[in-house]
Amino acid sequence: MRTLTGLQPSGALHLGNYFGSIKQMLDAQEKEDLFIFIANYHALTSLKDGELLRQNTLDAAINFLSLGIDPNKSTFWVQSDVKEVLELYWVLSNVTPMGLLERAHSYKDKVSKGIPANHSLFSYPVLMAADILMYQTNVVPVGKDQVQHVEITRDLAIKFNNEYGEIFTIPEFRTSDEISTVPGLDGAKMSKSYNNTIGIFLNEKELKKACSSIVTDSTPLEEPKDPHSCNVFALAKLFLNEDEQDELILRYKSGKEGYGHFKMYLKELIWDYFEPHRKKREYYLKNSNEVKDILNEGAKKARVVARESIEKVREVVGIF
Ligand code: ADP
Ligand code: TRP
């Protein structure tokens, strides 16, 4: 079964990204034929600084490799390294009704936030459909905000297949209801737009500072505390098995420790958990040519599938 996902190269990753999305990709790579790429063409719709986009693209590759995306188990590349996707985007545009894109809420949301209503923003779902259909994808794991884009993809695939024959696999989306939202420093959803994140790759001093600034109530040190209403506990849980969680609950209830202690315990948990990934990242930062080689190899693998799809498409639509 082929699973495909595109990642926006959008800067520093946080614990919400890791537990809400990256861990699922690592699981998928063990069980499924995972195709995973950095969506740098899509990023152009919101990022107009060329140097920054180039840097973010390489950083994203380094971060995902460091966190465990394994090029021997999955196909990992940069979207723009397989240019055939732009050809498919144009071909698909010819079976895309305007009304379908006009109903896309992600477009309407972005425009209502003041982002200029460019054609690229409008046709974003068609490029995403090209990504998905090009690689004959069975399943697209997505957050709820991206479900409609996969539905649009299905509509286009069905329309194309009806007109030209069975060329594309019809993809399904997969959302995970059981994945809970990771809270940020203030208890709201951790998100870079709320400025309440704990970064995965902070240095030790920054991590200590971030953990210290988690909002807690004012229960004094010597009183028992309720772990279940505490943001520090909610974050610590992500790193603990059930026995370890029970131990921490007892510490909360004992009234012998204050929130400061729990915050430093959390800091240690995060620091230790990501230690091997930090090491790998330091290595890749120093050896970015190796990262570029991995991406090139990934693009070669992806292109084999892309060529096969695009040749069939050219044949049936009459491009030679
Ligand atoms: P942000 O909200 O920081 O802009 P993104 O929208 O770039 O994050 O999220 C990338 C992925 O990480 C998405 O799949 C999203 O569902 C997941 N994710 C982000 N924040 C959280 C969170 N607080 N809890 C769970 N998953 C999250
Ligand atoms: N639109 C996705 C996002 O913002 C990124 C993306 C581009 C994607 N192409 C894709 C995701 C294809 C899944 C499949 O997160």
Tab-separated table of C-alpha atoms in Angstrom, residues 64-308:
chain	number	residue	atom	x	y	z
A	64	PHE	CA	13.223	14.796	9.090
A	65	LEU	CA	16.253	12.615	8.460
A	66	SER	CA	17.489	13.306	11.989
A	67	LEU	CA	14.133	12.384	13.475
A	68	GLY	CA	14.131	9.022	11.744
A	69	ILE	CA	12.874	9.228	8.166
A	70	ASP	CA	14.982	6.466	6.660
A	71	PRO	CA	15.769	6.728	2.942
A	72	ASN	CA	16.261	2.958	2.827
A	73	LYS	CA	12.712	2.362	3.997
A	74	SER	CA	10.873	5.236	2.355
A	75	THR	CA	11.175	7.412	-0.751
A	76	PHE	CA	12.166	10.901	0.418
A	77	TRP	CA	12.709	13.796	-1.982
A	78	VAL	CA	12.143	17.479	-2.702
A	79	GLN	CA	8.984	18.137	-4.734
A	80	SER	CA	10.730	20.366	-7.280
A	81	ASP	CA	13.263	17.646	-8.131
A	82	VAL	CA	10.563	15.795	-10.052
A	83	LYS	CA	9.384	18.461	-12.477
A	84	GLU	CA	6.881	16.139	-14.156
A	85	VAL	CA	4.521	17.110	-11.351
A	86	LEU	CA	4.105	20.554	-12.916
A	87	GLU	CA	3.113	18.985	-16.214
A	88	LEU	CA	0.501	16.868	-14.500
A	89	TYR	CA	-0.720	19.965	-12.642
A	90	TRP	CA	-1.445	21.620	-15.994
A	91	VAL	CA	-3.130	18.561	-17.455
A	92	LEU	CA	-5.314	18.205	-14.352
A	93	SER	CA	-6.232	21.897	-14.546
A	94	ASN	CA	-8.157	20.976	-17.657
A	95	VAL	CA	-10.514	18.732	-15.698
A	96	THR	CA	-10.795	21.137	-12.744
A	97	PRO	CA	-14.062	23.061	-12.499
A	98	MET	CA	-13.630	26.614	-11.159
A	99	GLY	CA	-16.486	25.995	-8.710
A	100	LEU	CA	-14.603	23.148	-7.048
A	101	LEU	CA	-11.676	25.431	-6.211
A	102	GLU	CA	-13.957	28.335	-5.265
A	103	ARG	CA	-15.418	26.145	-2.528
A	104	ALA	CA	-12.004	25.286	-1.006
A	105	HIS	CA	-11.955	26.625	2.544
A	106	SER	CA	-8.202	26.709	2.858
A	107	TYR	CA	-8.141	29.270	0.007
A	108	LYS	CA	-10.960	31.307	1.545
A	109	ASP	CA	-9.295	31.209	4.994
A	110	LYS	CA	-5.953	32.353	3.642
A	111	VAL	CA	-7.503	35.225	1.683
A	112	SER	CA	-9.560	36.284	4.712
A	113	LYS	CA	-6.286	36.450	6.684
A	114	GLY	CA	-5.013	39.019	4.194
A	115	ILE	CA	-2.844	36.774	1.986
A	116	PRO	CA	-3.125	38.115	-1.600
A	117	ALA	CA	-5.531	36.029	-3.721
A	118	ASN	CA	-2.885	34.814	-6.167
A	119	HIS	CA	-3.588	32.201	-8.808
A	120	SER	CA	-1.107	29.869	-7.075
A	121	LEU	CA	-3.077	30.064	-3.848
A	122	PHE	CA	-6.266	29.360	-5.777
A	123	SER	CA	-4.870	26.420	-7.715
A	124	TYR	CA	-2.918	25.004	-4.733
A	125	PRO	CA	-5.252	21.949	-4.519
A	126	VAL	CA	-4.586	21.069	-8.178
A	127	LEU	CA	-0.847	20.888	-7.551
A	128	MET	CA	-1.551	18.814	-4.460
A	129	ALA	CA	-3.743	16.512	-6.567
A	130	ALA	CA	-0.855	16.180	-9.032
A	131	ASP	CA	1.458	15.169	-6.154
A	132	ILE	CA	-0.954	12.526	-4.974
A	133	LEU	CA	-2.062	11.111	-8.336
A	134	MET	CA	1.387	11.134	-9.918
A	135	TYR	CA	2.609	8.542	-7.436
A	136	GLN	CA	-0.520	6.326	-7.653
A	137	THR	CA	-1.165	6.869	-3.952
A	138	ASN	CA	-3.573	4.716	-1.962
A	139	VAL	CA	-3.600	6.653	1.292
A	140	VAL	CA	-2.853	10.248	2.297
A	141	PRO	CA	-2.524	10.787	6.063
A	142	VAL	CA	-3.697	14.326	6.772
A	143	GLY	CA	-4.710	16.763	9.461
A	144	LYS	CA	-8.349	17.848	9.334
A	145	ASP	CA	-7.460	21.063	7.464
A	146	GLN	CA	-6.214	19.040	4.471
A	147	VAL	CA	-9.131	16.611	4.103
A	148	GLN	CA	-10.934	18.765	1.556
A	149	HIS	CA	-7.808	18.843	-0.607
A	150	VAL	CA	-7.810	15.055	-0.783
A	151	GLU	CA	-11.518	15.102	-1.629
A	152	ILE	CA	-10.778	17.497	-4.482
A	153	THR	CA	-8.018	15.118	-5.610
A	154	ARG	CA	-10.472	12.219	-5.656
A	155	ASP	CA	-12.951	14.281	-7.710
A	156	LEU	CA	-10.268	15.136	-10.257
A	157	ALA	CA	-9.013	11.554	-10.484
A	158	ILE	CA	-12.519	10.208	-11.035
A	159	LYS	CA	-13.237	12.874	-13.648
A	160	PHE	CA	-9.959	12.213	-15.458
A	161	ASN	CA	-10.437	8.440	-15.390
A	162	ASN	CA	-13.999	8.815	-16.722
A	163	GLU	CA	-12.796	10.882	-19.612
A	164	TYR	CA	-9.602	9.027	-20.481
A	165	GLY	CA	-9.666	5.551	-18.915
A	166	GLU	CA	-8.302	4.060	-15.698
A	167	ILE	CA	-5.064	6.002	-15.353
A	168	PHE	CA	-5.070	7.065	-11.702
A	169	THR	CA	-5.471	5.225	-8.416
A	170	ILE	CA	-8.266	6.870	-6.418
A	171	PRO	CA	-6.712	7.887	-3.070
A	172	GLU	CA	-8.269	7.796	0.392
A	173	PHE	CA	-7.455	10.182	3.205
A	174	ARG	CA	-6.592	9.005	6.698
A	175	THR	CA	-7.116	11.204	9.739
A	176	SER	CA	-6.325	9.974	13.228
A	177	ASP	CA	-8.957	10.832	15.776
A	178	GLU	CA	-7.000	9.157	18.530
A	179	ILE	CA	-4.120	11.601	18.175
A	180	SER	CA	-4.679	14.186	20.822
A	181	THR	CA	-3.702	17.793	20.534
A	182	VAL	CA	-0.404	18.612	22.210
A	183	PRO	CA	-0.830	21.643	24.472
A	184	GLY	CA	1.521	24.601	24.272
A	185	LEU	CA	3.167	26.653	27.035
A	186	ASP	CA	-0.155	28.376	27.777
A	187	GLY	CA	-2.337	25.274	27.537
A	188	ALA	CA	-3.784	26.213	24.119
A	189	LYS	CA	-2.915	24.007	21.099
A	190	MET	CA	0.838	24.127	20.559
A	191	SER	CA	1.324	26.034	17.302
A	192	LYS	CA	3.957	28.278	15.813
A	193	SER	CA	1.211	30.820	15.072
A	194	TYR	CA	0.445	31.087	18.809
A	195	ASN	CA	4.063	31.474	19.864
A	196	ASN	CA	3.614	28.852	22.569
A	197	THR	CA	5.843	26.067	21.282
A	198	ILE	CA	8.602	23.927	22.720
A	199	GLY	CA	11.058	23.283	19.895
A	200	ILE	CA	12.493	19.819	19.365
A	201	PHE	CA	15.981	21.116	18.656
A	202	LEU	CA	16.399	23.861	21.258
A	203	ASN	CA	19.733	23.984	23.067
A	204	GLU	CA	19.677	23.010	26.733
A	205	LYS	CA	19.432	26.562	28.026
A	206	GLU	CA	16.574	27.433	25.666
A	207	LEU	CA	14.762	24.231	26.575
A	208	LYS	CA	15.085	25.003	30.281
A	209	LYS	CA	13.721	28.482	29.673
A	210	ALA	CA	10.797	27.164	27.610
A	211	CYS	CA	9.880	24.559	30.244
A	212	SER	CA	10.120	27.151	33.033
A	213	SER	CA	7.618	29.336	31.221
A	214	ILE	CA	4.852	26.696	31.076
A	215	VAL	CA	1.775	28.202	32.711
A	216	THR	CA	0.736	26.454	35.959
A	217	ASP	CA	-1.653	27.397	38.771
A	218	SER	CA	-0.584	28.880	42.099
A	219	THR	CA	-0.885	25.822	44.359
A	220	PRO	CA	1.940	26.230	46.914
A	221	LEU	CA	4.832	23.758	46.984
A	222	GLU	CA	3.693	21.871	50.074
A	223	GLU	CA	0.136	21.221	48.870
A	224	PRO	CA	-0.992	18.234	46.736
A	225	LYS	CA	-1.473	19.098	43.083
A	226	ASP	CA	-3.830	17.837	40.407
A	227	PRO	CA	-1.778	16.319	37.564
A	228	HIS	CA	-4.763	16.102	35.243
A	229	SER	CA	-5.268	19.849	35.051
A	230	CYS	CA	-1.532	20.575	34.663
A	231	ASN	CA	0.126	21.420	31.328
A	232	VAL	CA	3.472	20.116	32.566
A	233	PHE	CA	1.933	16.714	33.263
A	234	ALA	CA	0.130	16.673	29.902
A	235	LEU	CA	3.481	17.168	28.153
A	236	ALA	CA	5.446	14.782	30.386
A	237	LYS	CA	2.888	12.034	29.669
A	238	LEU	CA	3.973	11.989	26.038
A	239	PHE	CA	7.343	10.584	27.123
A	240	LEU	CA	6.226	8.174	29.862
A	241	ASN	CA	4.842	4.651	30.002
A	242	GLU	CA	1.927	3.912	32.327
A	243	ASP	CA	4.030	2.956	35.363
A	244	GLU	CA	6.117	6.088	34.973
A	245	GLN	CA	2.951	8.176	34.681
A	246	ASP	CA	1.626	6.604	37.910
A	247	GLU	CA	4.853	7.476	39.687
A	248	LEU	CA	4.591	11.058	38.526
A	249	ILE	CA	0.949	11.227	39.664
A	250	LEU	CA	2.065	10.127	43.139
A	251	ARG	CA	4.688	12.868	43.176
A	252	TYR	CA	2.015	15.448	42.257
A	253	LYS	CA	-0.266	14.213	45.017
A	254	SER	CA	2.421	13.975	47.699
A	255	GLY	CA	2.693	17.733	48.181
A	256	LYS	CA	6.467	17.512	48.581
A	257	GLU	CA	7.431	19.098	45.291
A	258	GLY	CA	6.520	22.301	43.472
A	259	TYR	CA	5.822	22.932	39.794
A	260	GLY	CA	9.428	24.021	39.352
A	261	HIS	CA	10.543	20.445	40.074
A	262	PHE	CA	8.092	18.988	37.582
A	263	LYS	CA	9.129	21.490	34.943
A	264	MET	CA	12.778	20.474	35.307
A	265	TYR	CA	11.788	16.800	35.205
A	266	LEU	CA	9.951	17.499	31.934
A	267	LYS	CA	13.001	19.312	30.589
A	268	GLU	CA	15.129	16.217	31.302
A	269	LEU	CA	12.588	13.955	29.603
A	270	ILE	CA	12.574	16.058	26.447
A	271	TRP	CA	16.335	16.520	26.435
A	272	ASP	CA	17.053	12.807	26.828
A	273	TYR	CA	14.418	11.694	24.332
A	274	PHE	CA	15.816	13.809	21.505
A	275	GLU	CA	19.499	13.276	22.365
A	276	PRO	CA	20.177	10.748	19.550
A	277	HIS	CA	18.258	12.897	17.074
A	278	ARG	CA	20.249	15.984	18.069
A	279	LYS	CA	23.465	14.065	17.442
A	280	LYS	CA	22.282	12.942	14.041
A	281	ARG	CA	21.244	16.507	13.225
A	282	GLU	CA	24.642	17.886	14.172
A	283	TYR	CA	26.159	15.330	11.820
A	284	TYR	CA	23.882	16.237	8.912
A	285	LEU	CA	24.372	19.969	9.489
A	286	LYS	CA	28.100	19.408	9.013
A	287	ASN	CA	27.613	17.038	6.078
A	288	SER	CA	24.882	18.702	4.074
A	289	ASN	CA	26.279	17.225	0.842
A	290	GLU	CA	25.286	13.825	2.139
A	291	VAL	CA	21.765	15.159	2.665
A	292	LYS	CA	21.665	16.472	-0.891
A	293	ASP	CA	22.807	13.058	-2.159
A	294	ILE	CA	20.037	11.340	-0.201
A	295	LEU	CA	17.475	13.748	-1.686
A	296	ASN	CA	18.811	13.171	-5.200
A	297	GLU	CA	18.569	9.421	-4.767
A	298	GLY	CA	15.028	9.833	-3.450
A	299	ALA	CA	14.072	11.959	-6.458
A	300	LYS	CA	15.453	9.279	-8.777
A	301	LYS	CA	13.245	6.656	-7.137
A	302	ALA	CA	10.205	8.948	-7.212
A	303	ARG	CA	10.852	9.834	-10.868
A	304	VAL	CA	10.587	6.211	-11.941
A	305	VAL	CA	6.944	6.193	-10.800
A	306	ALA	CA	6.313	9.738	-12.060
A	307	ARG	CA	7.593	8.906	-15.562
A	308	GLU	CA	5.339	5.911	-15.789
